[in-house]
């Protein structure tokens, strides 16, 4: 909406009613701390942030800006976004006004994912006739599962428990979906402004989880370019230093074949009578990129499978 108060966005609320107060409180807190480059909600005539339609659908009016998504082909924008994330993480720490549940323990998540991968393999072995998707999955399963097993083993031997406890004790929050879709590059007189949007998936979590997610989404698109990944880590750590334990956590997260698991999980939950060409392409890309990722991890983290 182009209004006398500037650009605004009317959006359906994508967060539960129980979590909404904490989300609104987070926005208010960020603004009070001088972090003004976000899609802050606005109150309606009744002084409320949420407006409900007759059918019960809930809406929120947010401040918006004239801009575009962060361009993953422009290194300068990615580095600026990495630094912005570090600033957010410094602010989103120690905030206790609302009881935001702690994220699931990573060991539980990895064990569940590994069980699901094996379940999909058992199912596919019984499929007849097998298509291109099933052949690719079964052919490369053992190699991909080695990565999953290595991530779980390293997690059990790492300093993760200390990080997890620190996150709980210090009430650390993450954006929850920090990717180039939720980072706006806005032109203003004499300067470029970066705007962070859509905090609805925020959670109480080890904060470098956001950095892992942002790194992975960018590097999957960029062919796991070592220099780019290294520079993104440097841009973040120049503002919020990354501890040895956090670097270890980043490595463990990057080792796990997340994309392979997601594609397999999506397959298992879908109508298996027809597998789209897009799904076949996705699994082949995930398998092919593993070699690029391995080289990246070798050179940046000195990790060898």
Backbone as a ProteinNet text record, in pm:
[ID]
protein_1_A
[PRIMARY]
XXXXXXXXXXXXXXXXXXXXXXXXXXXXXXXXXXXXXXXXXXXXXXXXXXXXXXXXXXXXXXXXXXXXXXXXXXXXXXXXXXXXXXXXXXXXXXXXXXXXXXXXXXXXXXXXXXXXXXXXXXXXXXXXXXXXXXXXXXXXXXXXXXXXXXXXXXXXXXXXXXXXXXXXXXXXXXXXXXXXXXXXXXXXXXXXXXXXXXXXXXXXXXXXXXXXXXXXXXXXXXXXXXXXXXXXXXXXXXXXXXXXXXXXXXXXXXXXXXXXXXXXXXXXXXXXXXXXXXXXXXXXXXXXXXXXXXXXXXXXXXXXX
[TERTIARY]
83.9	0	88.2	63.9	136.4	50	91.6	6.6	76.8	2.9	63	162.5	168.1	267.5	380.6	386.9	489	436.8	528.3	488.8	455.8	341.8	299.9	265.4	272.2	238.7	132.5	19.1	-85.3	-65.5	-44.8	-6	-80.1	-119.5	-180.6	-77	-120.2	-28	8	138.4	187.4	256.5	188.8	244.4	127.2	146.5	38.2	-0.3	-122.5	-170.7	-88.4	-38.6	40.1	178	230.6	364.3	360.3	242.2	229.5	277.2	239.3	287.7	439.9	508	654.4	711.5	647	691.5	678.4	563.3	540.1	638	664.5	759.2	900.2	936.1	1067.3	1080.9	979.1	981.6	997.3	919.1	925.3	1064.2	1119.5	1251.9	1358.6	1356.6	1455.7	1448.4	1326.3	1310.2	1362.5	1336.5	1382.9	1534.6	1598.3	1744.6	1809.3	1726.4	1779.8	1792.8	1745.7	1748.4	1619.9	1629.4	1509.4	1483.8	1577.4	1563.4	1496	1370.2	1291.2	1146.9	1068.6	928	838.8	851.2	779.6	628.6	552.8	406.2	351.4	233.3	166.2	32.5	-5.8	-131.5	-250.7	-363.1	-487.1	-557.6	-676.3	-747.8	-780.6	-790.9	-821	-697	-580.7	-457	-396.9	-447.4	-397.6	-312.4	-219.7	-134.4	-198.3	-291.4	-354.8	-498.9	-538.1	-676.2	-734.9	-853.4	-916.4	-1030.7	-1036.3	-1147.1	-1266.1	-1379.5	-1501.4	-1484	-1399	-1379	-1271.6	-1220.9	-1122.6	-977.8	-955.6	-819.5	-756.3	-632.8	-565.2	-465.3	-462.3	-374.3	-290.9	-177.3	-88.9	-46.1	-46	1.6	144.6	235.2	377.1	432.2	531.2	606.1	685.6	692.8	763.8	856.7	931.8	1025.7	1035.7	1069.9	1087	1224.5	1227.9	1356	1338.4	1441.5	1441.3	1512.2	1495.6	1563.9	1714.9	1787.8	1933.2	1971.3	2065	2107.2	2224.2	2202.1	2306.9	2424.8	2410.6	2522.7	2613.9	2572.3	2649.9	2714.2	2843.3	2916.4	2902	2909.4	2901.6	2771.4	2661	2532.3	2528.7	2588.9	2592.2	2677.5	2787.5	2873.1	2803.5	2732.8	2656.1	2547.3	2483.1	2378.9	2437.6	2558.8	2624.6	2656.4	2704.6	2730.8	2603.5	2497.6	2367.6	2317.4	2338.8	2296.3	2370.6	2499.7	2577.7	2522.6	2485.5	2428.4	2297.1	2214.4	2088.1	2111.4	2207.5	2234.1	2280.8	2357.8	2401.3	2280.1	2183.9	2063	1968.9	1959.8	1861.3	1917.7	1967.8	2031	1994.1	1950.1	1916.6	1778.7	1691.1	1555.7	1461.6	1396.7	1321.1	1175.1	1121.9	986.3	880.6	904.9	807.2	877.5	803.5	860.6	864	973.4	991.4	1057.4	993.5	1049.8	1187.2	1270	1402.5	1388.1	1468.9	1464.4	1500	1456.2	1483.6	1634.4	1675.7	1816.2	1858.7	1974.6	2017.7	2039.2	2083.5	2103.3	1971.2	1866.1	1734.1	1690.4	1716.9	1678.3	1754.5	1884.6	1965.9	1930.3	1906	1867.8	1735.1	1642.7	1512.7	1530.6	1609.7	1634.6	1698.9	1794.2	1861.8	1766.1	1677.2	1576.1	1485.9	1450.1	1362.7	1430.7	1559.8	1634.1	1633.1	1654.8	1653.4	1514.1	1412.9	1274.8	1242.5	1288.7	1266.2	1339.4	1459.9	1534.3	1461.1	1411	1335.5	1215.6	1146.7	1028.7	1067.6	1172.3	1212.1	1258.7	1321.8	1366.7	1249.4	1132.9	1014.6	933.4	973	899.9	932.5	828.9	849.4	736.9	769.9	906.4	963.2	1094.9	1160.6	1183.5	1165.5	1189.7	1328.2	1354.7	1485.9	1515.8	1413.6	1433	1477.1	1405.4	1438.3	1577.7	1612.7	1744.6	1855.4	1838.4	1939.9	1953.5	1839	1841.9	1912.9	1876	1934.1	2081.2	2116.7	2254.9	2349.8	2306.7	2396.2	2365.4	2271.3	2229.8	2346.5	2422.7	2530.1	2629.4	2666.4	2760.5	2703.7	2576.5	2513.7	2491.2	2458.9	2434	2562.8	2675.5	2804.2	2819.2	2773.6	2778.7	2687	2566.6	2470.8	2525.3	2584.8	2639.8	2760.5	2842.6	2960.3	2918.4	2811.3	2763.1	2715.2	2643.5	2592.1	2706.2	2804.3	2919.7	2997.6	3022.6	3095.9	3016.9	2885.6	2800.5	2814.8	2814.9	2823.6	2957.7	3061.5	3196	3232	3138.1	3166.8	3129.6	3147.8	3109.2	2967.6	2882.7	2746.3	2665.7	2680.9	2600.8	2624.4	2748.7	2779.7	2714.2	2716.3	2651	2501	2443.4	2298.9	2257.5	2337.9	2309.5	2325	2428.7	2449.9	2332.5	2282.8	2166.9	2046.2	2026.1	1913.5	1931.2	2051.1	2076.4	2070.5	2119.9	2128.5	2012.9	1916.3	1796.4	1832.7	1904	1946.9	1836.6	1807	1704.6	1767.3	1703.9	1745.5	1630.9	1663.3	1561.3	1476.4	1539.7	1467.9	1455	1468.8	1458.9	1538.7	1662.2	1746.3	1805	1737.5	1786.8	1766.7	1812.5	1809.7	1668.5	1568.8	1430.2	1382.7	1438.7	1395.1	1491	1577.8	1670.9	1644.7	1602.2	1568.7	1680.5	1718.8	1816.1	1737.2	1741.9	1657.1	1742.7	1705.8	1775.8	1715.3	1802	1760.7	1860.3	1819.3	1910.9	2045.5	2150.2	2290.1	2338.7	2249	2297.2	2202	2257.6	2178.7	2146.2	2021.3	1975.9	1940.9	1984	1945.4	1831.9	1726.5	1608.3	1583.3	1568.8	1541.5	1390.9	1334.7	1189.3	1153.2	1026.1	965.6	1035.7	1016.7	1072.8	980.2	875.4	772.3	824	933.5	986.8	1098.8	1106	1209.6	1197	1308.5	1306.6	1423.9	1418.5	1526.3	1620.3	1741.1	1827.1	1971.6	2066	2205.8	2212.2	2266.1	2248.4	2318.1	2431.6	2498.1	2419.8	2308.6	2217.3	2168.8	2140.4	2103.1	2214.2	2337.9	2452.4	2470.8	2455.8	2462.1	2357.4	2235	2125.3	2150.8	2194.6	2223.3	2338.3	2444.6	2559.1	2516.7	2443.6	2405.2	2316.9	2219.2	2129.1	2204.6	2300.5	2378.9	2474.1	2548.6	2652.6	2594.3	2475.7	2410.9	2382.6	2348.6	2322.3	2451.2	2559.9	2685.2	2792	2753.5	2849.4	2957	2923.4	3014.5	3149	3142.6	3263.4	3333.7	3458	3531.1	3554.8	3597.6	3629.5	3505.6	3391.2	3267.4	3228.2	3229.7	3193.4	3285.8	3415	3513.4	3489.7	3459.8	3435.4	3307.2	3205.9	3082	3106.1	3185.9	3221.1	3300.5	3391.6	3472.4	3386.1	3289	3201.5	3118.4	3073.7	2996.7	3087.5	3201.1	3288.8	3357.4	3364.8	3422.1	3335.6	3206.4	3112.5	3081.1	3058.8	3033.1	3127.6	3238.3	3336.7	3274.5	3321.3	3271.4	3367.2	3315.5	3399.5	3437.8	3532.7	3575.8	3458.3	3378	3262.3	3158.2	3140.3	3044.2	3092.9	3221.8	3277.3	3257.9	3276	3255	3108.5	3018.5	2875.5	2842.7	2898	2876.2	2921.2	3036.4	3087.8	2992.4	2946.6	2854.8	2726.9	2673.7	2551.7	2575.1	2691.8	2721.2	2750.8	2805	2834.3	2705.2	2601.3	2478.7	2416.7	2377.8	2318.5	2172.7	2152.3	2018.7	1928.7	1985.1	1903.5	1860.9	1951.6	1921	1809.3	1817.5	1712.3	1579.3	1578.9	1453.8	1385.9	1464.4	1408.5	1349.9	1420.6	1371.7	1243.5	1239.6	1122.3	1002.4	1027.5	920.7	866	954.5	914.4	823.4	864.6	791.5	650.7	636.5	507.5	419.2	472.1	401.3	328.7	258.9	197	305.5	344.4	460.5	429.5	304.1	267.9	326.9	354.7	413.2	518.3	643.4	754.1	788.4	784.3	808.2	954	974.3	1110.3	1190.8	1122.9	1190.3	1249.7	1176.9	1226.1	1348.5	1344	1458.5	1580.1	1556.4	1665.5	1723.1	1636.4	1681.2	1770.8	1730.7	1812.3	1945.9	1946.7	2071.4	2165.3	2108.5	2189.4	2247	2164.6	2210.9	2326.6	2317.4	2424	2549.5	2529.4	2644.1	2716.4	2641.5	2703	2779.5	2760.9	2830.8	2981.9	3026.8	3170.3	3221.9	3143.3	3181.6	3184	3085	3078.1	3195.5	3232.6	3344.4	3473.7	3495.1	3613.4	3609.3	3491.7	3474.3	3507.8	3455	3477.4	3623.7	3687.4	3829	3913	3885.9	3971.8	3937.9	3810.2	3770.3	3775.2	3735.1	3727.6	3830.2	3910.3	4008.1	3939.7	3822.7	3746.8	3762.5	3790.1	3802.1	3712.7	3622.6	3531.5	3607
-118.1	0	124.2	213.5	340.3	444	488.7	572.6	702.8	789.6	913.8	888.1	764.5	724.4	643.9	647.4	570.6	436.2	350.3	217.4	127.6	58.5	-35.7	-168.5	-274.9	-408.3	-469.9	-507.8	-578.2	-727.2	-801.1	-941.6	-1029.6	-1148.2	-1244.7	-1287.6	-1297.7	-1331.4	-1479.2	-1505.3	-1642.5	-1686.9	-1669.8	-1709.9	-1740.6	-1835.6	-1877	-1764.5	-1772.9	-1671.5	-1669.8	-1786.2	-1791.9	-1728.3	-1733.5	-1678.6	-1531.1	-1483.9	-1346.5	-1240.2	-1246.8	-1143.4	-1133.3	-1249.2	-1248.6	-1186.5	-1212	-1153	-1001.1	-952.6	-808.4	-743	-813	-761.6	-753.2	-852.8	-851.4	-731.6	-704.3	-587.8	-458	-445	-324.1	-308.2	-419.4	-415.7	-372.2	-429.2	-393.9	-244.6	-193.2	-50.9	35.4	-7.4	68.8	70.6	-31.2	-39.1	32.8	99.4	175.5	98.1	-28.2	-106.2	-73.7	23.3	75.3	15.6	-65.3	-117.1	-254.9	-256.7	-380.4	-347.9	-452.3	-434.5	-428.7	-320.9	-308.9	-303.7	-375.1	-371.1	-237	-203.3	-78.7	-111.9	-27.9	-50.9	-6.4	-75.3	-34.5	72.8	113	220.7	184	54.9	10.7	-4.3	30.6	21	-117.9	-205.8	-343.7	-364	-459.4	-489.5	-591.2	-669.9	-774.3	-735.3	-745.7	-719.8	-849.2	-884.2	-1008.7	-980.3	-1057.2	-1047.3	-1127.6	-1117.6	-1186.2	-1337.2	-1390	-1535.7	-1581.1	-1487.8	-1522.6	-1509.6	-1483.4	-1466.9	-1343.3	-1355.9	-1248.3	-1177.5	-1045.6	-965.6	-869.6	-832.8	-735.3	-634.3	-506.9	-402	-367.7	-373.5	-351.4	-234.1	-168.7	-70.6	-145.3	-86.3	-151	-48.2	-87.3	4	-28.7	70.3	53.6	-7.4	-133.8	-200.6	-334.8	-415.3	-547.6	-646.4	-774.5	-876.6	-866.5	-909.5	-919.5	-1007.7	-960.6	-1031.5	-1123.8	-1255.3	-1350.8	-1347.9	-1277.2	-1265.2	-1148.3	-1066.9	-949.3	-972.2	-996.2	-1028.2	-919.8	-793	-682.2	-687	-723.3	-730.8	-848.1	-959.2	-1076.1	-1048.7	-976.5	-943.2	-843.9	-749.4	-653.3	-725.5	-822.9	-900.3	-985.4	-1036.6	-1115.6	-1028.8	-907.2	-814.7	-773.1	-753.9	-718.2	-828	-953.1	-1065.6	-1064.2	-1033.2	-1026.9	-918.4	-802.8	-694.6	-738.8	-806.9	-857.1	-953.6	-1043.8	-1144.1	-1080.6	-973.9	-904.1	-848.3	-793.5	-738.4	-846.9	-959.1	-1063.3	-1164.2	-1113	-1196.4	-1142.5	-1230	-1188.4	-1129.6	-1148.8	-1092.5	-1195.2	-1164.5	-1266	-1229.6	-1131.5	-1086.5	-1195.3	-1283.3	-1389.5	-1524.3	-1626.5	-1761	-1821.9	-1801.1	-1861	-1997.1	-2107	-2240.4	-2256.6	-2338	-2368.3	-2462.1	-2439	-2522.8	-2667.4	-2757.7	-2899.9	-2925.6	-3017.6	-3057.8	-3116.2	-3074.8	-3114.8	-3265.1	-3329.3	-3474.7	-3546	-3501.5	-3562	-3541.6	-3421.6	-3392.5	-3479.9	-3493.3	-3573.7	-3722.1	-3771.4	-3912.3	-3939.2	-3844.6	-3860.2	-3855.5	-3760.7	-3752	-3880.5	-3934.6	-4056.8	-4175.5	-4183.5	-4290.1	-4273.7	-4149.8	-4123.3	-4158.3	-4128.5	-4164.4	-4315.7	-4390.7	-4537.5	-4589.4	-4524.2	-4564.3	-4543.6	-4430.7	-4404.1	-4507.5	-4543.5	-4644.6	-4778.3	-4819.1	-4945.8	-4942.5	-4829.9	-4816.2	-4827.1	-4755.1	-4753.3	-4890.1	-4965.3	-5099.9	-5188.1	-5158.5	-5238.5	-5184.8	-5068.3	-5007.1	-5078.5	-5108.2	-5170.1	-5125.6	-5077.2	-5054.1	-4924.6	-4918.2	-4798.6	-4696.5	-4569.2	-4462	-4402.4	-4295.3	-4230.5	-4176.2	-4123.2	-4067.6	-4177	-4290.4	-4399.9	-4456.1	-4471.1	-4522.7	-4431.9	-4300.7	-4205.7	-4210.9	-4213.9	-4216.7	-4341.3	-4457.7	-4583.1	-4596.3	-4548.1	-4559	-4478.9	-4362.1	-4273.6	-4269.4	-4351.8	-4346.6	-4368.7	-4473.6	-4507.6	-4392.9	-4331.8	-4220.6	-4101.1	-4069.3	-3954.8	-3983.8	-4109.6	-4143.3	-4137	-4159.1	-4145	-4003	-3904.5	-3765.3	-3746	-3802.8	-3790.3	-3854.3	-3971	-4043.3	-3969.9	-3910.7	-3835.8	-3712.5	-3645.3	-3526.8	-3563.3	-3675	-3717.6	-3757.4	-3829.9	-3871.9	-3750.8	-3654.9	-3534.8	-3453.2	-3448.5	-3375.5	-3432.4	-3565.4	-3631.4	-3606.8	-3579.3	-3558.6	-3410.8	-3323.2	-3179.9	-3106.8	-2975	-2892.1	-2839.8	-2911.7	-2866.6	-2848.1	-2940.2	-2931.7	-2799.3	-2753.8	-2626	-2509.5	-2513.3	-2408.6	-2407.7	-2526.5	-2540.1	-2485.1	-2514.8	-2465.4	-2313.4	-2262	-2117.5	-2047	-2107.2	-2051.8	-2045.3	-2151.4	-2155.1	-2053.3	-2048.9	-1960.5	-1812.2	-1779.1	-1638.8	-1594.6	-1685.5	-1654.8	-1594.2	-1672.8	-1628.1	-1654.2	-1554.6	-1567.3	-1562.7	-1630.8	-1626.2	-1572.4	-1524.4	-1479.9	-1597.4	-1712	-1834	-1861.6	-1758.1	-1777.7	-1666.7	-1651.3	-1543.3	-1586.7	-1548.7	-1577.2	-1454.6	-1463	-1345.8	-1300.2	-1386.2	-1344.2	-1247	-1257.3	-1174.6	-1059.4	-1029.8	-917.4	-823.3	-702.3	-604.1	-501.1	-472.8	-367	-246.1	-137.6	-19.7	102.9	173.4	296.3	414.4	491.6	615.7	724.4	850	957.7	944.9	940.6	939.8	807.2	706.6	578.7	464.1	340.8	219.4	161.9	122.6	69.7	-77.5	-159.3	-300.4	-314.3	-380.6	-397.7	-547	-585.8	-725.6	-743.9	-846.3	-866.4	-1006.1	-1020.7	-1151.5	-1225.9	-1175.8	-1238.3	-1346.3	-1381.2	-1469.4	-1606.3	-1651.9	-1784.3	-1774.5	-1661.2	-1644.9	-1754.5	-1790	-1895.3	-1879.1	-1952.4	-1955	-2066.5	-2028.1	-2123.5	-2075.7	-2164.3	-2125.5	-2029	-1909.6	-1803.7	-1828.3	-1898	-1921.6	-2019.9	-2071.5	-2148.5	-2061.7	-1933.4	-1839.3	-1826.4	-1816.9	-1800.9	-1925.4	-2044.2	-2169.3	-2170.2	-2135.8	-2140.4	-2042.8	-1921	-1820.8	-1866.4	-1917.4	-1968.9	-2080.2	-2177.1	-2292.4	-2250.8	-2165.2	-2122.7	-2047.8	-1963.9	-1888.2	-1979.9	-2063.8	-2145.5	-2255.9	-2303.8	-2400	-2336.2	-2206.8	-2134.7	-2094.9	-2080.7	-2028.4	-2135.6	-2262.8	-2369.1	-2384.3	-2350.5	-2365.9	-2297.5	-2170.4	-2091.4	-2063.7	-2107.7	-2099.2	-1954.5	-1872.1	-1733.8	-1659.9	-1684.1	-1619	-1662.2	-1792.6	-1842.5	-1790	-1787.6	-1738.2	-1589.7	-1512.3	-1368.9	-1342.6	-1426.1	-1411	-1438.8	-1541.5	-1571.6	-1456.2	-1398.9	-1286.8	-1162.9	-1138.2	-1021.2	-1032	-1152.7	-1176	-1163.5	-1230.8	-1236.2	-1103	-1013.1	-880.6	-800.3	-834.4	-764.1	-848.3	-976.2	-1067.8	-1186.9	-1188.8	-1297.2	-1435.3	-1528.3	-1665.9	-1750	-1812.3	-1892.6	-2024.7	-2093.7	-2224.9	-2322.6	-2318	-2408.4	-2375.3	-2247.5	-2208.1	-2248.2	-2238.5	-2283.9	-2433.9	-2505.1	-2649.3	-2681.2	-2601.6	-2619.5	-2593.9	-2486.9	-2456.2	-2572.1	-2628.4	-2742.2	-2860.4	-2893.3	-3006.4	-2985.3	-2863.3	-2833.7	-2844.6	-2797.8	-2801.6	-2942.6	-3027	-3166.2	-3240.7	-3216.3	-3295.5	-3270.5	-3377.3	-3361.8	-3316.8	-3194.1	-3141.1	-3145	-3104.1	-3097.5	-3237.4	-3334	-3472.7	-3526	-3498.6	-3544.1	-3477.9	-3346.6	-3275.2	-3329.8	-3358.4	-3411.5	-3549.7	-3632.7	-3767.1	-3760.2	-3669.7	-3653.8	-3606.1	-3512.3	-3461.2	-3572.8	-3656.2	-3770	-3864.5	-3897.3	-3995	-3946.5	-3812.6	-3756	-3723.6	-3740.9	-3698.3	-3814.5	-3781.7	-3883.2	-3947	-4068.8	-4131.1	-4192.4	-4183.3	-4237.7	-4153.5	-4026.6	-3938	-3850.7	-3864.5	-3784.6	-3678.9	-3553.3	-3444.9	-3441.3	-3384.6	-3367.5	-3277.5	-3182.6	-3091.8	-3167.6	-3266.9	-3345.7	-3427.7	-3482.4	-3559.1	-3468.6	-3348.5	-3252.3	-3212.8	-3192	-3150.2	-3254.3	-3382.6	-3484.7	-3503	-3490	-3502	-3385.2	-3265.4	-3148.4	-3165.3	-3213.3	-3232.6	-3331.9	-3436.8	-3537.9	-3479.7	-3408.4	-3351.9	-3245.8	-3165.6	-3057.7	-3106.7	-3233.2	-3286.6	-3281.3	-3304.5	-3297.5	-3154.9	-3056.4	-2916.6	-2878.8	-2927.2	-2897.9	-2961.1	-3080.9	-3149.1	-3068.8	-3015	-2932.7	-2806.3	-2746.2	-2626.2	-2655.9	-2766	-2800.6	-2836.6	-2899.6	-2932.8	-2806.2	-2708.4	-2589.1	-2482.6	-2473.1	-2370.5	-2423.3	-2548.6	-2605	-2717	-2749.3	-2857.9	-2990.2	-3013.2	-3135.2	-3234.7	-3359.9	-3467.3	-3582.5	-3623.5	-3732.3	-3865.9
0	0	0	-96.7	-102.2	-30.6	87.8	172.3	211	281.7	330.7	443.6	491.1	591.7	528.5	396.3	325.6	280.9	233.2	187.2	306.1	298.4	402	336.6	414.7	365.5	455.1	397.1	470.9	446.3	554.2	540.2	639.6	594.2	684.5	788.5	912.8	1021.6	1014.2	998.5	984.2	1112.8	1224.6	1353.8	1446.5	1537.3	1626	1722.1	1773.8	1868.2	1996	2038.9	2161.9	2142.5	2018.6	1992.6	1952.2	1912.5	1862.2	1961.1	2090.6	2184.2	2189	2182.6	2186.9	2060	1946	1819.8	1823.8	1870.2	1879	1976.6	2085.1	2183.8	2124.1	2041.2	1977.2	1884.9	1805.1	1716.6	1796.8	1904.2	1986	2048.3	2093.4	2155	2054.7	1933	1830.9	1799.4	1787.6	1757.2	1872.1	1994.7	2111.4	2121.5	2061.8	2064.3	1945.6	1865.1	1753.4	1624.2	1625.2	1501.5	1424.5	1333.7	1268.6	1131.1	1080.1	944.1	943	987	988.5	953	922.1	882.8	1006.9	1082.6	1209.6	1188.5	1272.4	1263.4	1312.8	1263.1	1302	1368.3	1463.4	1535.2	1451	1470.7	1404.6	1488.8	1446.8	1517.4	1662.1	1686.4	1822.9	1909.4	1853.9	1930.6	1933.9	1846.1	1841	1715.3	1724.4	1610	1514.2	1567.2	1486.1	1456.8	1329.9	1288.8	1233.7	1278.3	1235	1138.8	1030	935	988.2	918.5	964.5	968.9	879.2	876.3	976.7	1057.3	1159.1	1114.3	985.9	936.2	999.4	1046.5	1118.1	1026.8	1034.9	949.1	1032	975	1037.4	930.8	966.7	876.1	916	818.8	847.8	767.2	824.4	746.4	639.5	523.1	413.1	349.3	250.4	185.8	38.1	-39.1	-182.6	-206.7	-240.5	-260.1	-328.4	-322	-385.2	-292.7	-322	-243.2	-260.2	-158.8	-166.1	-285	-366.3	-487.9	-454.1	-464.6	-427.4	-524.1	-637.4	-731.6	-696.7	-597.4	-559.9	-423.4	-426	-303.1	-198.2	-239.6	-144.1	-64.6	-129.1	-59.7	38.1	-0.8	87.4	211.1	193.2	307.1	399.8	340.4	420.7	500	437.5	504.8	616.8	598.8	703.9	824.7	799.1	908.4	979.7	903.6	961.7	1055.1	1015.8	1099.7	1233.1	1228.2	1351.9	1445	1389.6	1471	1534.6	1455.8	1509.5	1624.7	1608.3	1711.2	1842	1833.5	1954.8	2028.9	1952.9	2014.1	2065.8	1991.6	2022.8	2123.7	2231.3	2333.5	2471	2559.2	2695.1	2709.8	2608.8	2610.7	2671.3	2785.3	2859.7	2886.6	2815.8	2846.4	2826.8	2728.3	2700.6	2698	2728.1	2733.7	2593.2	2522.9	2390.3	2410	2366.6	2389.8	2325	2386.7	2334	2214.3	2110.9	1990.3	2024.1	1939.7	1959.1	1963.7	2048.9	2057.3	1922.3	1873.4	1739.6	1728	1835	1829.3	1802.8	1867.9	1845.5	1701	1647.7	1509.4	1410.4	1429.7	1338.1	1346.5	1466.4	1480.5	1410	1423.2	1354.5	1202.6	1153.9	1009.6	956.5	1031.4	985.9	980.2	1078.8	1075.2	952.9	924.4	809.4	678.8	666.4	545	524.1	630.6	619.9	586.9	640.5	612.1	464.1	408.5	266.5	181.4	222.1	146	147.4	264.3	271.5	178.6	179	93.6	-53.8	-93.5	-234.8	-283.6	-196.2	-235.5	-276.2	-219.2	-251.9	-367.8	-420.1	-531.9	-661.8	-738.1	-869.5	-964	-1083.3	-1132.2	-1071.9	-1067.5	-1013.3	-1124.1	-1088.1	-1182.7	-1163.3	-1236.5	-1230.1	-1090.6	-1024	-889.6	-793.4	-793.6	-701.7	-730.3	-859	-894.8	-842.5	-858.9	-812	-660	-591.2	-445	-394.1	-446.6	-398.7	-437.4	-554.8	-602	-512.9	-468.8	-394.1	-244.1	-200.4	-60.4	35.9	15.1	109.1	123.7	10.5	15.2	88.5	66	132.1	281.1	312.1	452.3	534.2	470.3	539.7	595.7	518.5	564.8	685.1	677.1	787.4	914.5	900.2	1015	1072.6	984	1029.7	1109.8	1064.4	1135.1	1275.7	1288.1	1418.4	1510.9	1457.5	1537.9	1588.6	1499.3	1538.7	1640.6	1624.6	1718.4	1859.3	1869.9	2000.4	2068.4	1987.9	2042.4	2055.5	2022.9	2016	2145.6	2141.8	2255.4	2242.8	2170	2143.9	2272.5	2367	2490.2	2562	2562.4	2626.3	2555	2421.1	2342.1	2365.2	2368.8	2387.1	2523.9	2626.1	2761.3	2767.1	2700.4	2697.4	2630.6	2522.1	2451.4	2544.8	2623.1	2716.3	2828.7	2885.4	3000.5	2963.3	2845	2803.5	2714.1	2695.4	2617.9	2481.9	2401.6	2269	2166.3	2084.8	1982.3	1843.3	1748.8	1609.2	1524	1406	1310.5	1266.8	1241.5	1207.2	1059.6	976	831.1	760.3	802.4	749.5	615.5	508.7	374.3	285.8	161.6	72.9	40.4	57	33.8	141.1	261.7	374.3	404.5	308.2	320.9	203.4	233.1	130.2	117.3	-6.8	-33.5	-82.9	-5.7	-31.8	-60.5	-165.5	-202.4	-126.4	-60.5	3	-35.8	-29.6	-67.3	3.7	-73.8	-28.1	30.3	46.8	100.6	67.8	75.8	57.8	195.1	214.4	342.7	327.1	424.1	427.6	527.9	486.6	573	595.3	721.3	755.4	773.8	712.3	715.5	765.8	800.2	831.4	944.5	1065.2	1185.8	1242.1	1169.1	1224.4	1269.6	1212.5	1249.1	1352.6	1421.4	1523.7	1628.2	1689.1	1790.4	1886.2	1993.6	2092.6	2051.6	2009.2	1940.2	1947.8	1923.4	1907.8	1790.4	1812.2	1713.7	1580.7	1580.6	1451.7	1364.1	1415	1329.8	1214.2	1242.1	1135.7	1032.6	1079.8	989.5	904.6	965	888.3	776.9	812.4	715.2	600.5	633.5	531.3	441.5	502.7	426.5	330.7	384.3	301.8	184.6	209.8	101.8	-7.1	33.3	-65.5	-140.9	-67.9	-130.3	-219	-186.8	-276.4	-411.8	-410.4	-535.2	-606.2	-530.2	-583.3	-604.8	-598.1	-625.9	-519.2	-394.1	-280.4	-305.4	-343.2	-366.9	-233.6	-225.6	-99	-55.5	-147.8	-111.6	-61.9	-126.7	-85.4	55.2	81.6	214.1	322.3	293.5	388.8	418.9	315.2	333.5	411.9	391.6	467.8	616.4	645	783.7	845.7	767.4	816.8	843.1	754.6	770.8	898.3	928.9	1051.5	1174.2	1171.6	1289.1	1317.9	1218.2	1241.9	1338.5	1346.1	1435.2	1559	1539	1650.8	1635.4	1707.2	1691.7	1707.6	1625.5	1627.5	1712	1815.2	1904.3	1837.3	1897.1	1847.5	1846	1952	1961	1854.5	1824.8	1721.3	1582.6	1557.2	1428.3	1413.4	1522	1522.3	1491.2	1550.7	1525.3	1377.8	1322.7	1180.7	1092.8	1123.9	1046.3	1053.8	1173.6	1191.4	1110.7	1113.9	1038.7	888.2	841.6	698.5	650.1	737.7	700.3	668.2	747.5	730.7	593.2	520.8	386.5	393.7	437.7	465.1	342.3	229.1	107.3	62.7	72.5	36.2	123.8	255.7	345.9	312.7	286.7	258.4	133.3	30.8	-93.7	-69.8	7.7	39.2	121.8	218.8	304.8	223.2	131.7	45.7	-43.8	-95.2	-179.1	-100.4	22.1	101.7	136.5	151.5	189.4	68.3	-53.1	-173.7	-240.7	-350.4	-434.6	-520.6	-485.4	-549.2	-685.8	-724.3	-856	-968.3	-936.9	-1038.7	-974.2	-1016.1	-963.7	-1067.7	-1027.3	-1122	-1167.9	-1284.6	-1337.4	-1244.9	-1177.8	-1085.9	-967.8	-917.2	-804.6	-844.6	-965.1	-1016.4	-1030.7	-1081.3	-1096.8	-960.7	-863.6	-730.2	-665	-674.1	-606.9	-678.3	-808.8	-883	-852.1	-836.7	-800.5	-660.4	-566.1	-428	-423.2	-502.4	-507.2	-571.7	-681.9	-754.9	-672.5	-597.7	-520.6	-398.7	-361.5	-245	-264.3	-385.5	-414.6	-397.5	-442.4	-426.3	-277.7	-205.6	-62.6	11.7	-27.5	38.4	22.3	-96.3	-121	-35.1	-24.5	57.8	203.9	257.3	395.6	421.9	322.9	335.4	351.1	266.5	260.7	364.9	403.8	500.3	643.3	664.4	798.6	824.4	722.9	733	771.7	714.5	742	627.3	662.9	563.7	608.4	521.3	555.2	551
[MASK]
+++++++++++++++++++++++++++++++++++++++++++++++++++++++++++++++++++++++++++++++++++++++++++++++++++++++++++++++++++++++++++++++++++++++++++++++++++++++++++++++++++++++++++++++++++++++++++++++++++++++++++++++++++++++++++++++++++++++++++++++++++++++++++++++++++++++++++++++++++++++++++++++++++++++++++++++++

